[in-house]
Coordinates of C-alpha atoms in Angstrom, one line a residue:
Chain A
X1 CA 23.4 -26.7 -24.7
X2 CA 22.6 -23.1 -23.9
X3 CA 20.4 -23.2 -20.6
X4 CA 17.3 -21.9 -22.3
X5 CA 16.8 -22.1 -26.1
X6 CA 13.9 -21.3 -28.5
X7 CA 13.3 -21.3 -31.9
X8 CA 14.5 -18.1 -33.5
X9 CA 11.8 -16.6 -35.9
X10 CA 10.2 -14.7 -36.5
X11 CA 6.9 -16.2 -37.1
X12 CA 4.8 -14.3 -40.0
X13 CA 1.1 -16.1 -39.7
X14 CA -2.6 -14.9 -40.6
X15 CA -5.1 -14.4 -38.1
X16 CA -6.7 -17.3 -37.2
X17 CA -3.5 -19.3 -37.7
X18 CA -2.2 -21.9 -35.3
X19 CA 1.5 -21.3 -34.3
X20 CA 3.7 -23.8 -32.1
X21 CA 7.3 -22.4 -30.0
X22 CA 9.6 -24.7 -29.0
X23 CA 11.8 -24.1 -26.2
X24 CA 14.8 -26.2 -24.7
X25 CA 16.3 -26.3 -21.4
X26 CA 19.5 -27.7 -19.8
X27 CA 18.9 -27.8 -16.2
X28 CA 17.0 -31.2 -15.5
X29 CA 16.0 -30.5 -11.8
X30 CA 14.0 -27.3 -13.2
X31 CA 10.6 -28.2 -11.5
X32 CA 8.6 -25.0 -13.2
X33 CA 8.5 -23.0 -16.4
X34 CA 7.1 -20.0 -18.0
X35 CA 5.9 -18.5 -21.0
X36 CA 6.6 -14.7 -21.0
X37 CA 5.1 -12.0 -23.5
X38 CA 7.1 -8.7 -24.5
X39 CA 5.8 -6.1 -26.3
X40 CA 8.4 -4.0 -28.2
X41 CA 9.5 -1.5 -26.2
X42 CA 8.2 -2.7 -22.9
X43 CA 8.3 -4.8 -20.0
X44 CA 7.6 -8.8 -20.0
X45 CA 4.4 -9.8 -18.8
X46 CA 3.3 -13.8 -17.6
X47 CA 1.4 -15.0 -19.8
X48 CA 2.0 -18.9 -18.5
X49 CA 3.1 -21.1 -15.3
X50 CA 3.9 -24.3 -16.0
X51 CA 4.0 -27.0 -13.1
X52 CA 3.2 -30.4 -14.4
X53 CA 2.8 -31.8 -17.9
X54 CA 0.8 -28.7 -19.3
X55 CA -1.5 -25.8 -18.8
X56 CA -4.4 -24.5 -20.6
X57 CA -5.6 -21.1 -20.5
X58 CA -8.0 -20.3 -23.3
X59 CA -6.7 -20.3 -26.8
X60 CA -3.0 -20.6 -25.5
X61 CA -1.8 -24.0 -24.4
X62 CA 1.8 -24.7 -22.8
X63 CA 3.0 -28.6 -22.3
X64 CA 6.1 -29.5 -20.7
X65 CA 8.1 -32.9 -21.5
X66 CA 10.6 -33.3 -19.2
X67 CA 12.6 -36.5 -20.4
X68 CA 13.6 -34.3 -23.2
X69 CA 13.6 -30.9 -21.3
X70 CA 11.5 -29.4 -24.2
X71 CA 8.6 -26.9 -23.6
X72 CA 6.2 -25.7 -26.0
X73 CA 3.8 -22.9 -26.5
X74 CA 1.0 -23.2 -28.6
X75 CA -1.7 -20.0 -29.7
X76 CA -4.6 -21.5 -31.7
X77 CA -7.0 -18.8 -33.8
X78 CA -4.5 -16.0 -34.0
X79 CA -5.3 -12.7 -33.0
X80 CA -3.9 -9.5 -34.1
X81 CA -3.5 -8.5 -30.8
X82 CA -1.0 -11.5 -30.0
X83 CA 1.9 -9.8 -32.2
X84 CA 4.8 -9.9 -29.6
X85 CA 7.8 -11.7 -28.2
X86 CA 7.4 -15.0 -26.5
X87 CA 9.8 -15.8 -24.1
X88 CA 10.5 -18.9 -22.1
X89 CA 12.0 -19.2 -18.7
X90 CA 13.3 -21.3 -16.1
X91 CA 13.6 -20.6 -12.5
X92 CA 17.5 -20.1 -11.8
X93 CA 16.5 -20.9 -7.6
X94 CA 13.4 -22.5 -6.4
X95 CA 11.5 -19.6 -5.5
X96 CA 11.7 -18.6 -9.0
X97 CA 13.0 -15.3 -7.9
X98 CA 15.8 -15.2 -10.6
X99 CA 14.4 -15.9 -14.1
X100 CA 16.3 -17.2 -17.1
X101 CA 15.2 -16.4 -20.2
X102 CA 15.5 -17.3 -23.9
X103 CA 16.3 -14.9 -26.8
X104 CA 12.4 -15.0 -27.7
X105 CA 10.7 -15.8 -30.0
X106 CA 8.9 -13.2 -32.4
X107 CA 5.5 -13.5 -33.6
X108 CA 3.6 -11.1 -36.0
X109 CA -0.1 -11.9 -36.7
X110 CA -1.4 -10.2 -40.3
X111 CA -4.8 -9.6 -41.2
Chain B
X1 CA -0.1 -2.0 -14.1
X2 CA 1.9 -3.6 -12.0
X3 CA 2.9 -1.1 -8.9
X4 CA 6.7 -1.6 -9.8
X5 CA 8.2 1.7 -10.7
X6 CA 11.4 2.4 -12.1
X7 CA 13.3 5.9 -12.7
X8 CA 14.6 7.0 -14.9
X9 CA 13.0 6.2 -17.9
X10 CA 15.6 6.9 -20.1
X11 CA 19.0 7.7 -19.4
X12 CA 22.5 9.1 -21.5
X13 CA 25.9 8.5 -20.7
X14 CA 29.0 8.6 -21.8
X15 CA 32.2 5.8 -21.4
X16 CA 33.6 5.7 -18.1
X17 CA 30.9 7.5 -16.5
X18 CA 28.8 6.1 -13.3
X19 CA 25.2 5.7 -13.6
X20 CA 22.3 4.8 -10.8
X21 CA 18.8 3.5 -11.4
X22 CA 16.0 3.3 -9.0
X23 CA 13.0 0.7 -8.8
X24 CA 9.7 0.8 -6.6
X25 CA 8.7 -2.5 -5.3
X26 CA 4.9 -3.8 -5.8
X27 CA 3.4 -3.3 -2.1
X28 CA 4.0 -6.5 0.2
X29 CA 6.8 -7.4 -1.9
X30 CA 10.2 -8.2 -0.2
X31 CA 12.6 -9.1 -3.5
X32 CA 14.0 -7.5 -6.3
X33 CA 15.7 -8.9 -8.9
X34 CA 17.4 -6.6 -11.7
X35 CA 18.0 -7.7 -15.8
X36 CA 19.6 -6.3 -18.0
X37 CA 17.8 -6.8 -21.6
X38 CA 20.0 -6.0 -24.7
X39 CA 18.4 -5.0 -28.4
X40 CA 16.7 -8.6 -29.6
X41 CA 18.1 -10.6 -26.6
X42 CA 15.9 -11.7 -23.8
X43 CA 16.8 -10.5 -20.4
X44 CA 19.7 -11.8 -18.6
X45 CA 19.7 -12.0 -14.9
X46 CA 22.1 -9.7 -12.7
X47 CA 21.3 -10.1 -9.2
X48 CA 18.6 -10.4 -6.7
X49 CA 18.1 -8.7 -3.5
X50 CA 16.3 -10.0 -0.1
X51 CA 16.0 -8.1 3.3
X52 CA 18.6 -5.7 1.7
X53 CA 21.3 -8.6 1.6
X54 CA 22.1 -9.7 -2.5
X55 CA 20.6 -13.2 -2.6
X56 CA 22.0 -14.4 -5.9
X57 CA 24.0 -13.3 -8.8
X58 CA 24.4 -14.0 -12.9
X59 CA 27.1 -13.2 -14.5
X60 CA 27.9 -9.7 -14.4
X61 CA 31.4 -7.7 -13.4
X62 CA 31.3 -6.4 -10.2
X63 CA 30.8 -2.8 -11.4
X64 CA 27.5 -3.6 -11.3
X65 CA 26.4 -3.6 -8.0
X66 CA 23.2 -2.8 -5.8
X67 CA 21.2 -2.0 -2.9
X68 CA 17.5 -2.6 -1.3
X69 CA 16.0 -0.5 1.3
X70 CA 13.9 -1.0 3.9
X71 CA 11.5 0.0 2.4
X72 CA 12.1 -3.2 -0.2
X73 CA 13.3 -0.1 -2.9
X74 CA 16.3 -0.7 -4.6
X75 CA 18.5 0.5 -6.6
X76 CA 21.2 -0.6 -9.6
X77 CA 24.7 1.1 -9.8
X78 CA 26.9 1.0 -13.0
X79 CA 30.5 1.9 -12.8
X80 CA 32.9 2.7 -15.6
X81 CA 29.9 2.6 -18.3
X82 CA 31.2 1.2 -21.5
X83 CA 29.0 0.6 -24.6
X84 CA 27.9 -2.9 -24.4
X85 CA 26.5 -1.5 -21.3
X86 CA 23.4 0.2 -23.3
X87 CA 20.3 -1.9 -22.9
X88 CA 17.0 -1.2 -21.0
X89 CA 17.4 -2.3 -17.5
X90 CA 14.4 -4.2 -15.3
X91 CA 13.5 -4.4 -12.3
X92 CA 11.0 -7.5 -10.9
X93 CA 9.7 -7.2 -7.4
X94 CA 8.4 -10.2 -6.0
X95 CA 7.2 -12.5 -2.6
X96 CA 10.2 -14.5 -1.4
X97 CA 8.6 -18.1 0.1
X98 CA 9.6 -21.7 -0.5
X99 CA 7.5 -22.0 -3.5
X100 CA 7.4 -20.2 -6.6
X101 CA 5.8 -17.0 -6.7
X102 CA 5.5 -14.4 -10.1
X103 CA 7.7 -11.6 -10.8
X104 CA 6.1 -8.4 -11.9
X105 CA 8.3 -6.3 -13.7
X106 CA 8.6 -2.7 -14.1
X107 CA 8.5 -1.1 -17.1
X108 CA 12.5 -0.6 -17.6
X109 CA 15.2 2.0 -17.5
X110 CA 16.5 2.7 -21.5
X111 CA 20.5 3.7 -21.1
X112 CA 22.3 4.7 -24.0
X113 CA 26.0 4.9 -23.3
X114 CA 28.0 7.1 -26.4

């Protein structure tokens, strides 16, 4: 298994659309996660932490299930504005100072 | 924004040539870590750099090397370019503690190697 894996897209969804990621992970002592967003052309930005089972942050929800080493992202009521890259990551060292990342996962919201 | 700045912005070179890029740290931040981010890949980890010692290391030759400053600056040296080599380059600066802390990243060197 590759050490970080997401689906490949790209996801072509109307605003106000619900749209799931799925990302796997090989390392089973990773203790935290993280949803990353790219915008073409430039740098990623955090968009998530995950440290437990899940996090919420408005209309974006991450959860975390470790006996399968699965991660998911989920963006309810699509926006326009959420047309990017998603990319998920795993900590390489504990202080989460070297990142592994997935290929990403492309979204494009249409109006 | 997030205070890390990286120069150049974009960058030509040719095969065999050497090539240096420069990233700013964010203020109070004592780690960089540098990616290298190929057309529709995601970033892939190259090496990491505390108090000016490299802290860590993915998978690259060792013609890529680096330096930090005191200053918590750093930079990313490329020798003997060869094509696979063209990708945009990051640069995260970050807090080293025991616990996890967020990486900002700069917004990327762009090298073309022809």
């Amino acid at each position: 298994r590759k050490e970080v894996e997401q689906d490949p897209g790209p996801f072509n969804v109307p605003e106000g659309a619900t749209v799931a990621f799925n990302c796997t992970y090989s390392n089973s002592a990773s203790q935290s996660f993280f949803w990353y967003r790219q915008d073409c052309r430039k740098e990623p930005k955090l968009l998530m932490s995950v440290y437990s089972s899940g996090n919420e942050d408005g209309r974006f929800t991450a959860q975390l299930n470790r006996a399968s080493q699965y991660i998911s992202l989920l963006i309810r009521d699509s926006k326009l504005s959420d047309s990017a890259t998603y990319l998920c990551v795993v900590p390489l060292n504990q202080a989460g100072t070297a990142l592994i990342f997935g290929k990403g996962t492309t979204l494009s919201v249409s109006s | 924004e997030t205070g890390v700045t990286q120069s150049p912005t974009h960058l030509i070179k040719t095969r065999g040539q050497q090539v240096t890029l420069r990233c700013s740290s964010q203020s109070g931040h004592n780690t960089v870590s540098w990616y290298q981010q190929a057309l529709g890949q995601g970033p892939q980890f190259i090496f990491q750099y505390y108090r000016e010692e490299e802290n860590g290391r993915g998978n690259f030759p060792p013609r890529f090397s680096g330096l930090q400053f005191p200053n918590y600056s750093s930079e990313l040296n490329v020798n003997a370019l060869e094509l696979d080599d063209s990708a945009l380059y990051l640069c995260a600066s970050s807090f080293f503690s025991r616990e996890t802390d967020t990486q900002y990243f700069g917004p990327g060197t762009r090298l073309t190697v022809l």
